[in-house]
Coordinates of C-alpha atoms in Angstrom, one line a residue:
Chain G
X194 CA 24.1 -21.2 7.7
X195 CA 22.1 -18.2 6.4
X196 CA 23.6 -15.8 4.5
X197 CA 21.7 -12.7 3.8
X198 CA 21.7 -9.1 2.8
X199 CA 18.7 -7.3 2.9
X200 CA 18.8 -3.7 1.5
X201 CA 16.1 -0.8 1.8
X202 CA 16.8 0.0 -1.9
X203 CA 18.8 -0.7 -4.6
X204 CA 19.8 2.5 -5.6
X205 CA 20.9 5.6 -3.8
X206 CA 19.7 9.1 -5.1
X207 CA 22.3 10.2 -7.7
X208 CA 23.8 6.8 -8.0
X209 CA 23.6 3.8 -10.4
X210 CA 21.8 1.0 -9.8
X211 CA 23.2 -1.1 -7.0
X212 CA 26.6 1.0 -6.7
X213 CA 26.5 1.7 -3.2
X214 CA 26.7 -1.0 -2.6
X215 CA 28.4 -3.4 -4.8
X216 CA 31.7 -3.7 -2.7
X217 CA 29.5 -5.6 -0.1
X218 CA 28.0 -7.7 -3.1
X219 CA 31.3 -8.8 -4.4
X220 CA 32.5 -10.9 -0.7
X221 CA 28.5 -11.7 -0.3
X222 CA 28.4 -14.1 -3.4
X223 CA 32.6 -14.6 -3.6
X224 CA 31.7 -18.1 -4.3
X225 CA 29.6 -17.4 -6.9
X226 CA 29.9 -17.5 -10.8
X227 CA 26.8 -16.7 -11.9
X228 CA 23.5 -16.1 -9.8
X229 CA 19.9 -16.1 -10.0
X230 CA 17.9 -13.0 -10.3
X231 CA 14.4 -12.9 -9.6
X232 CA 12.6 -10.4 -11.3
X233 CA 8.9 -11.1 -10.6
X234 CA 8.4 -7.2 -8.7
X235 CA 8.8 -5.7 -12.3
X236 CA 9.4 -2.5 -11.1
X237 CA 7.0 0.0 -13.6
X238 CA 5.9 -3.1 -15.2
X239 CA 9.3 -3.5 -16.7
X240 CA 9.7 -6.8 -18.5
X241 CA 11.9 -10.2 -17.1
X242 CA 13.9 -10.0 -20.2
X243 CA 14.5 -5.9 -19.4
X244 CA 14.6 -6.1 -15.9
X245 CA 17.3 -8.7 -15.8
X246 CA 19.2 -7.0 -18.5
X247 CA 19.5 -4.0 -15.6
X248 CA 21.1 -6.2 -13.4
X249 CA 23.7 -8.6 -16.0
X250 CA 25.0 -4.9 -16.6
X251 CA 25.5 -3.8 -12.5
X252 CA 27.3 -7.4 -11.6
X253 CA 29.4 -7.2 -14.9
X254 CA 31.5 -4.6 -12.8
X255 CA 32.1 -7.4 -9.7
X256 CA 32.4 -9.8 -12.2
X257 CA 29.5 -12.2 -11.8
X258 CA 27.4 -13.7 -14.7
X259 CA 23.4 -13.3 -13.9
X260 CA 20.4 -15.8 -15.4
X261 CA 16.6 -14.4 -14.6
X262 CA 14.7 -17.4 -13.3
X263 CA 12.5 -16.8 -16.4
X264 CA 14.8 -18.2 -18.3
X265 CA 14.6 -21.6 -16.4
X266 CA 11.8 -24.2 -17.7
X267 CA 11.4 -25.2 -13.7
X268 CA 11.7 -22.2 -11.6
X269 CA 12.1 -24.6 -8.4
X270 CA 15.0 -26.3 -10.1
X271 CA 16.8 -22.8 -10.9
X272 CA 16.3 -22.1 -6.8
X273 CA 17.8 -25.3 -5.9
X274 CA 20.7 -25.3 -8.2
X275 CA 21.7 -21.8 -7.9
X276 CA 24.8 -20.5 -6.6
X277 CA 23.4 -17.5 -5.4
X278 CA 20.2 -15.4 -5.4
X279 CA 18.8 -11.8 -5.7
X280 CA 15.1 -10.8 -5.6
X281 CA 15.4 -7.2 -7.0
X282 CA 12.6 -4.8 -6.3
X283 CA 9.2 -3.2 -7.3
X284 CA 5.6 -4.4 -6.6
X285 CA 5.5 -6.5 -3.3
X286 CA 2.0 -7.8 -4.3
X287 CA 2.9 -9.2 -8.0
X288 CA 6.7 -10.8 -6.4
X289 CA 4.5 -12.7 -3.9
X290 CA 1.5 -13.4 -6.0
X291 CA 4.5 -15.1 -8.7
X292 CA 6.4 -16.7 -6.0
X293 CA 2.9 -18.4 -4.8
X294 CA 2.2 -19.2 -8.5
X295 CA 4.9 -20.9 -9.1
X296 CA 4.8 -22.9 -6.4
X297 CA 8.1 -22.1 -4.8
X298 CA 8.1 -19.7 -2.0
X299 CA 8.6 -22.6 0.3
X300 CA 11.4 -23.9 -1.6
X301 CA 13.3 -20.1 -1.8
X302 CA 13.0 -19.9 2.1
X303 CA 14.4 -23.3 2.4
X304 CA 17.7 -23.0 0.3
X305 CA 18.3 -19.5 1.8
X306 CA 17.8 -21.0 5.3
X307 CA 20.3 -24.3 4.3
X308 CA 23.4 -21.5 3.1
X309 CA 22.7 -20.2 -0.4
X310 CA 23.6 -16.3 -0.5
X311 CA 20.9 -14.1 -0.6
X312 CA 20.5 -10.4 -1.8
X313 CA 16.8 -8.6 -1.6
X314 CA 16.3 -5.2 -2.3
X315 CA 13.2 -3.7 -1.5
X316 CA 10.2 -5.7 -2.5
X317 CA 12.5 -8.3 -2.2
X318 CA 14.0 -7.1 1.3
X319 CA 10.0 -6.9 2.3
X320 CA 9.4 -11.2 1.4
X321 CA 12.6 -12.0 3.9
X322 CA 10.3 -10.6 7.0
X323 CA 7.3 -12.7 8.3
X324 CA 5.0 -11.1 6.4
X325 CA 4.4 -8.8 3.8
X326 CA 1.8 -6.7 5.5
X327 CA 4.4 -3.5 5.8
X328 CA 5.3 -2.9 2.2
X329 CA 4.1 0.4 0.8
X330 CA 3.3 -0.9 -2.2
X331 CA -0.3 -0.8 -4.5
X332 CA -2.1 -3.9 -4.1
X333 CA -1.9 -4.1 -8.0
X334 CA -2.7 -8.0 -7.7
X335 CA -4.7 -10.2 -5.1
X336 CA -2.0 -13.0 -3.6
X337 CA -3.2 -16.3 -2.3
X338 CA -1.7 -15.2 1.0
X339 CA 0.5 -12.1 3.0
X340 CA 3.0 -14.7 3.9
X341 CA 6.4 -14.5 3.3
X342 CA 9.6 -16.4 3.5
X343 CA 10.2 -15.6 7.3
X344 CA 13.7 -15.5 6.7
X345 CA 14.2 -13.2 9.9
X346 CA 11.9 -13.5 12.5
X347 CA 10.4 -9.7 12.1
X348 CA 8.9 -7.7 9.3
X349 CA 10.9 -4.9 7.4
X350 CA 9.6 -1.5 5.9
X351 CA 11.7 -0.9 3.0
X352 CA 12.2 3.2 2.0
X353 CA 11.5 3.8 5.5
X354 CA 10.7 7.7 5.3
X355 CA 10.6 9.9 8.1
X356 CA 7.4 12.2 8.4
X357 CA 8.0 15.7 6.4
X358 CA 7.1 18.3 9.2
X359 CA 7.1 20.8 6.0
X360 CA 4.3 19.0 4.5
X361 CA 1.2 20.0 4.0
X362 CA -0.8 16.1 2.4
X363 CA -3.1 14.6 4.9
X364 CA -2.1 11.2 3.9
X365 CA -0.8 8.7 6.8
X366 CA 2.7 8.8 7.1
X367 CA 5.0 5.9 7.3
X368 CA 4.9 5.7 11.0
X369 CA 0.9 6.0 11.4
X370 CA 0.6 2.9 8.8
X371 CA 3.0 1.0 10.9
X372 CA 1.1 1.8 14.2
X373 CA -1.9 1.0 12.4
X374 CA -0.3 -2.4 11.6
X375 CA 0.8 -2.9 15.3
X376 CA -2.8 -2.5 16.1
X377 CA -3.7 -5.9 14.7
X378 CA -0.5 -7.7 14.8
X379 CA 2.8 -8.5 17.5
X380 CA 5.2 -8.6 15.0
X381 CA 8.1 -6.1 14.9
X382 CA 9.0 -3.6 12.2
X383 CA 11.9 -2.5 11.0
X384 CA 12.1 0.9 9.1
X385 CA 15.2 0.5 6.6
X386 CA 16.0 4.0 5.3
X387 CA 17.5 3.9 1.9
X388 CA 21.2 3.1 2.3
X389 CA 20.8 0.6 5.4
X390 CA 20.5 -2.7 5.2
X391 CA 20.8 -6.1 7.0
X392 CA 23.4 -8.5 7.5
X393 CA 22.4 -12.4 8.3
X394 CA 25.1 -14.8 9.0
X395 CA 23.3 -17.6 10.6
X396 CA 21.4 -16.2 13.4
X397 CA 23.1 -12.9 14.0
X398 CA 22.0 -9.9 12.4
X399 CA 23.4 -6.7 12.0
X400 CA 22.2 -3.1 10.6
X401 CA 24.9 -2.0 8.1
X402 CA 25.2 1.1 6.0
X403 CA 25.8 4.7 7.0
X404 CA 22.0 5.5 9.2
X405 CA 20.2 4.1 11.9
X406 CA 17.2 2.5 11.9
X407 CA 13.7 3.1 13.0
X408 CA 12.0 -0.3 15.3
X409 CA 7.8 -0.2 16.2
X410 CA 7.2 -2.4 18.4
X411 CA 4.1 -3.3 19.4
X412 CA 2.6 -0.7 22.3
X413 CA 5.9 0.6 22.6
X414 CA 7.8 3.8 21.4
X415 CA 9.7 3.7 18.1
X416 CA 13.4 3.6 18.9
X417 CA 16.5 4.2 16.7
X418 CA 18.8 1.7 16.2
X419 CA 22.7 3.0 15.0
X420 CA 24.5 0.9 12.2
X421 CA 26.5 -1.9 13.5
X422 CA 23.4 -3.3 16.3
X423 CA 23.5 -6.4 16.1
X424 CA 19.7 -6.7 16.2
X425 CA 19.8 -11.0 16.2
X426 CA 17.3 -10.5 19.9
X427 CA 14.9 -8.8 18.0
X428 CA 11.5 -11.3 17.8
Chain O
X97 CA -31.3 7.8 -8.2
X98 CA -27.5 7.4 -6.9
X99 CA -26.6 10.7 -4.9
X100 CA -23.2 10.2 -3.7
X101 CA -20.5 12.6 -2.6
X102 CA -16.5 10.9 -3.2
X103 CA -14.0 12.9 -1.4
X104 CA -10.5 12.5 -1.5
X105 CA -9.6 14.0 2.1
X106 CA -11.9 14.9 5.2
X107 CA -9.4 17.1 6.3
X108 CA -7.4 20.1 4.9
X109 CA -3.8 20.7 6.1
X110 CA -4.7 23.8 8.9
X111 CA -8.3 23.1 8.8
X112 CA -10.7 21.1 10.8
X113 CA -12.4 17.7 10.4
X114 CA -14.8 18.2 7.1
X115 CA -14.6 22.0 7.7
X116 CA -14.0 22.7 4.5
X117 CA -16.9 20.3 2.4
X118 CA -19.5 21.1 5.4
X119 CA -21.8 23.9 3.2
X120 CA -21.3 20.4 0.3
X121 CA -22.9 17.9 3.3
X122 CA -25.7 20.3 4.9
X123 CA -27.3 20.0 1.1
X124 CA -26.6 16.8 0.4
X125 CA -27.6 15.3 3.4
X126 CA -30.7 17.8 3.6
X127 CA -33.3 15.4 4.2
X128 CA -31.9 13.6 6.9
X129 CA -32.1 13.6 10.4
X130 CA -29.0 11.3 11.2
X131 CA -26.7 9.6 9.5
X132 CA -25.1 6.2 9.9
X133 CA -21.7 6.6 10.3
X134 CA -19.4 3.1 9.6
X135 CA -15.7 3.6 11.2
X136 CA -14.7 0.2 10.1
X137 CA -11.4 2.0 8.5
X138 CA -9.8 3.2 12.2
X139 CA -7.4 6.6 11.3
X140 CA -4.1 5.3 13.6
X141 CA -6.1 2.7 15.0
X142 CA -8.7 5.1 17.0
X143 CA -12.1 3.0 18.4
X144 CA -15.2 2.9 16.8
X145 CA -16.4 4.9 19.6
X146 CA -13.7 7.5 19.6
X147 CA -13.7 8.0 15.7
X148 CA -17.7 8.1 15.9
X149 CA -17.6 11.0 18.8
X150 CA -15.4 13.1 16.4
X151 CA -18.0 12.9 13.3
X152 CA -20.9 13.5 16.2
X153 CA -18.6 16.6 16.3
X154 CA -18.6 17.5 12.9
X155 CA -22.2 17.2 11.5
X156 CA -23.5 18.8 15.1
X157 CA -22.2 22.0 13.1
X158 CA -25.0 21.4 10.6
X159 CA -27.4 19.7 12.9
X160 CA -27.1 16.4 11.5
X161 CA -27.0 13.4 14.2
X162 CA -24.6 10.5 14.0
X163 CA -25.2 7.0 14.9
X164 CA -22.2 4.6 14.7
X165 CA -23.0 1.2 12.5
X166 CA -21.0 -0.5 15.6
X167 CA -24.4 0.7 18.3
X168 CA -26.5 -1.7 15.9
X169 CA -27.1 -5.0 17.0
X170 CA -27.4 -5.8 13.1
X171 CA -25.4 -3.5 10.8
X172 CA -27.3 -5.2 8.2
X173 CA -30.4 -3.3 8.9
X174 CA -28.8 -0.1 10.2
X175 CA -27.9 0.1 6.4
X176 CA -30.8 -0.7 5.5
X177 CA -32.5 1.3 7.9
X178 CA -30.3 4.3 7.2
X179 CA -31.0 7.8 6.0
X180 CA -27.8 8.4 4.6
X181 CA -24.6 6.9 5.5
X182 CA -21.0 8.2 5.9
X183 CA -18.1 5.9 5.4
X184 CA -14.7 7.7 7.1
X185 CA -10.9 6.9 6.3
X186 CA -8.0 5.2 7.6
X187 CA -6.5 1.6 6.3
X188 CA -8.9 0.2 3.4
X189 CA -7.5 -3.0 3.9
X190 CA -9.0 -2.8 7.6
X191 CA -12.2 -1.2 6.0
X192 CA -13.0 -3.7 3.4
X193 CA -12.3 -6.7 6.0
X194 CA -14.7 -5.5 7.9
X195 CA -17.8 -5.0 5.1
X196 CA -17.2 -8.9 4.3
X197 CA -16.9 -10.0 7.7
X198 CA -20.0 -8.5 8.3
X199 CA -21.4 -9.4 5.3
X200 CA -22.7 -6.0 4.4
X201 CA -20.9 -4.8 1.3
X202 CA -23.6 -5.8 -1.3
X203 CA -25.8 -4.6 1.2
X204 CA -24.2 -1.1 1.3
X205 CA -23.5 -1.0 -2.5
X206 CA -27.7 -1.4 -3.1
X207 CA -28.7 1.2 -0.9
X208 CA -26.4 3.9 -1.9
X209 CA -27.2 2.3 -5.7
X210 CA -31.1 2.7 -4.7
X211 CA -30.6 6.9 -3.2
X212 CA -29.6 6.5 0.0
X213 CA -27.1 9.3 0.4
X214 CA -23.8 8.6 0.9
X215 CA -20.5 10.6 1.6
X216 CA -17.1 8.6 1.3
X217 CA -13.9 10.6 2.4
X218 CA -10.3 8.7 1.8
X219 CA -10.6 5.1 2.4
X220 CA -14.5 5.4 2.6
X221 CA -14.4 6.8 -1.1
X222 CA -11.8 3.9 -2.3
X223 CA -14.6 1.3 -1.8
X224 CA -16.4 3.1 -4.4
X225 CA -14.9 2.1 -7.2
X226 CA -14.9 -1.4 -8.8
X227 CA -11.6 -2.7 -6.5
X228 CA -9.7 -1.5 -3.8
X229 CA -6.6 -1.8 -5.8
X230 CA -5.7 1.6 -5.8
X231 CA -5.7 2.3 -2.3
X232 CA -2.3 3.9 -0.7
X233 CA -2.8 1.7 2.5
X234 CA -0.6 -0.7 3.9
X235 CA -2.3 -4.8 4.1
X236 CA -2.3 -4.8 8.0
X237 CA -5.1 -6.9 7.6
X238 CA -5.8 -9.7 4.4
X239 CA -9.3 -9.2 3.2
X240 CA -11.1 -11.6 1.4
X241 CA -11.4 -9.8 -1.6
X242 CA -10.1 -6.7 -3.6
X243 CA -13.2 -6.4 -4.8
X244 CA -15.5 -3.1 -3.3
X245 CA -19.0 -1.5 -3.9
X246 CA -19.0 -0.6 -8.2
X247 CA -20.9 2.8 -7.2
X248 CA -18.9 4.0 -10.3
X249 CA -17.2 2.5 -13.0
X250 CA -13.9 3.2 -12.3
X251 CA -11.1 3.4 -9.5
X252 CA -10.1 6.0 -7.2
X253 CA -7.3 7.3 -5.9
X254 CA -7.8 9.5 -2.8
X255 CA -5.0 11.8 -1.9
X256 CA -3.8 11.9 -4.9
X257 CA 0.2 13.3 -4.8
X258 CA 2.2 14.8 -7.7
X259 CA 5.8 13.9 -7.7
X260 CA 8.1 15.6 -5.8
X261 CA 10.9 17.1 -8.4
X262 CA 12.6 18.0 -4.9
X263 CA 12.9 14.8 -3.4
X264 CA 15.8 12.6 -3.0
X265 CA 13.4 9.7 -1.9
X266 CA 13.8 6.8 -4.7
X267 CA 9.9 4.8 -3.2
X268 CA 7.9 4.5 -6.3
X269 CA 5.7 8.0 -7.2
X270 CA 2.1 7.6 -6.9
X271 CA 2.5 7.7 -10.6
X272 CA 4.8 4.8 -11.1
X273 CA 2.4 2.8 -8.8
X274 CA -1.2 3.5 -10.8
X275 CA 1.2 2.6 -13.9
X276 CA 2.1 -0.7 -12.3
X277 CA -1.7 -1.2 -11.4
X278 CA -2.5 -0.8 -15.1
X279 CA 0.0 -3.2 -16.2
X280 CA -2.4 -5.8 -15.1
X281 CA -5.7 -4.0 -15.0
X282 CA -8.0 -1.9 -17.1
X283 CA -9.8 0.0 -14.5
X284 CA -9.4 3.6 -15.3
X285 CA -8.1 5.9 -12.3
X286 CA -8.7 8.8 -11.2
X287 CA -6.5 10.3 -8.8
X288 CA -8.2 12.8 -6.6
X289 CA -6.1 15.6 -4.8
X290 CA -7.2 16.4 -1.6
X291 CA -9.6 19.3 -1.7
X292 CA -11.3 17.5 -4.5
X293 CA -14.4 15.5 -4.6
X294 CA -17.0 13.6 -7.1
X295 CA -20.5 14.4 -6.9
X296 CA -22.5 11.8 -8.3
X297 CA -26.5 12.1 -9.0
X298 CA -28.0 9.2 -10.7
X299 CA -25.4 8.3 -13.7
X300 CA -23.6 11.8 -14.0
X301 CA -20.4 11.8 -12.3
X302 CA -19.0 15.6 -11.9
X303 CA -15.9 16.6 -10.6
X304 CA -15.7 19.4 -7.7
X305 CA -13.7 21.3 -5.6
X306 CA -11.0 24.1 -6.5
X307 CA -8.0 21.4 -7.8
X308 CA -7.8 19.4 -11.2
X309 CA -7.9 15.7 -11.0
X310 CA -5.4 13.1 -12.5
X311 CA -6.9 10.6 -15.1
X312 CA -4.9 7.4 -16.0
X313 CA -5.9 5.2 -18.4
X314 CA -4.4 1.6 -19.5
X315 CA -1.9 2.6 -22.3
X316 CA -2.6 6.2 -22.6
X317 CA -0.9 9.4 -21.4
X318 CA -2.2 10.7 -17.9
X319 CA -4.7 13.6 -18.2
X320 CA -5.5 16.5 -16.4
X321 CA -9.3 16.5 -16.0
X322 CA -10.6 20.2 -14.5
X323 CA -13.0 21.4 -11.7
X324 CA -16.6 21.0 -13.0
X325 CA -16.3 18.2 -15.7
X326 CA -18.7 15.7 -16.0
X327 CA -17.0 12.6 -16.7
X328 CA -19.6 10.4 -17.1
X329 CA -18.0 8.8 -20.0
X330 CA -15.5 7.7 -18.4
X331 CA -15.4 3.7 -17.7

């Protein structure tokens, strides 16, 4: 049975990393020893060795031991045999281009869809959708495909931000990328503001955290969707 | 002789569409009659024909007709054909599909390499650098390649934004994203605030408009480079 969060973000403004939510992480992987951290999105180019080192200290406080998959000689193996599993965040592009590389972003969908626990935050939130097609992220690296691990049947936009009516930048906001999306593709979008995230127990899933969510649908209107929707009809 | 306007923006916040760079066009475009306009990039997913009729709008202000590349039964030869050519923004992902699947982006780089005049605003000026890997757009669409039209030896960002000090948003900076990019490229980039624009004439590159551009180098500091330098050096 699937067992999933999937967070906007890792950290809240003000906070340390993964504190907001670390009450959540400690019954999510209450099985687990020690869990896998994949740190492939290198978020400012950060190293493995530093980016892991980020998260040993923010589990220390639940009590659970981390190993980066870098550290494994077969990255498939460390999948398979681990207790549980984070993808933190950073560059969508480069997580999926490594995941591709090494050959195992078949075998990550598969042990999260046969029970292992899963945490993604951000770029790693963005690989549990169909697609990767509604990250915000550079396209820093050219991936074999926009694929993902399909882990829900939808796609989600991580740091979903709402347009700034007090701005003055002619850039596309958030919502104009996503209806530019929807022009080309059926699949839905889910716009996780920072402090939301998703809860997967098998097939149900629920929005969790403190705001609602934003859903584009296809020629539809966006709608808002309060915490606690259980959001498993969504397709 | 290349003779090339960049822009980072058509559009400035309270002003109308290429308002504020027409006096710039009516010179640059001075010996033509029309222009070939190529709305491959679709602003929120607008037609060809309805993102066409806006530009007709536009250069009727300086007596320039528009055709758009979508009329031609050949877009080959309307390039080819063309007395100067206007590439418009929206997604570059969209954009760039859309030069390979027509099999015109070598076609477009030699003309504009050869004098025909050309004016990029947004995504239209992201193809002029060496990749597309700087773009702010979201991959609605999977192109073949990253790779775009080398009119200049570098990469651009168009609406370039400084960080917010204000916000509360914890997304990646514009910043943070050109220093992932550099992780794994050389490419210099040079992010262009909107207002700003490169005018290039054979191999001189100048920058233009009222605002200072942001430089970023592999390894190096970011620099502010003002209104009116010629950074022709720069590869």
């Amino acid at each position: 049975m699937k067992n999933i969060i999937i967070a906007s973000t890792s950290t809240l403004h003000g906070g340390d990393y993964l504190d907001y939510i670390l009450p959540e992480l400690q019954n999510h992987f209450k099985n687990c020893k020690t869990i896998l951290f994949i740190p492939y999105a290198r978020p400012s180019g950060i190293s493995h060795e530093e980016y892991t080192a980020k998260v040993v200290l923010a589990f220390a406080k639940i009590n659970i031991a981390v190993k980066g998959i870098h550290e494994f000689e077969n990255p498939a193996t460390a999948i398979q045999s681990a207790e549980g599993i984070f993808t933190g965040g950073g560059n969508t592009f480069l997580l999926v281009s490594q995941l591709y590389k090494n050959e195992i972003m078949d075998i990550l969908a598969n042990v999260v869809k046969n029970g292992t626990p899963y945490l993604g935050t951000s770029a790693g939130s963005n690989i549990c959708g169909l697609t990767m097609q509604t990250t915000n992220d550079m396209p820093i690296i050219y991936p074999p495909s926009f694929k993902t691990l399909a882990l829900i049947p939808f796609n989600i936009n991580a740091h979903y931000l709402d347009p700034d009516s007090q701005s003055t930048h002619m850039g596309e906001t958030r919502e104009t990328r996503i209806k530019e999306f929807h022009v080309f593709n059926t699949i839905p979008v889910l716009g996780l503001r920072e402090g939301s995230w998703l809860e997967v127990k098998g097939d149900k899933i629920l929005l969790k955290g403190n705001l609602s969510a934003r859903l584009f649908r296809q020629n539809q209107a966006p709608e808002e969707i309060e915490s606690g929707t259980d959001i498993s009809y969504l397709k």
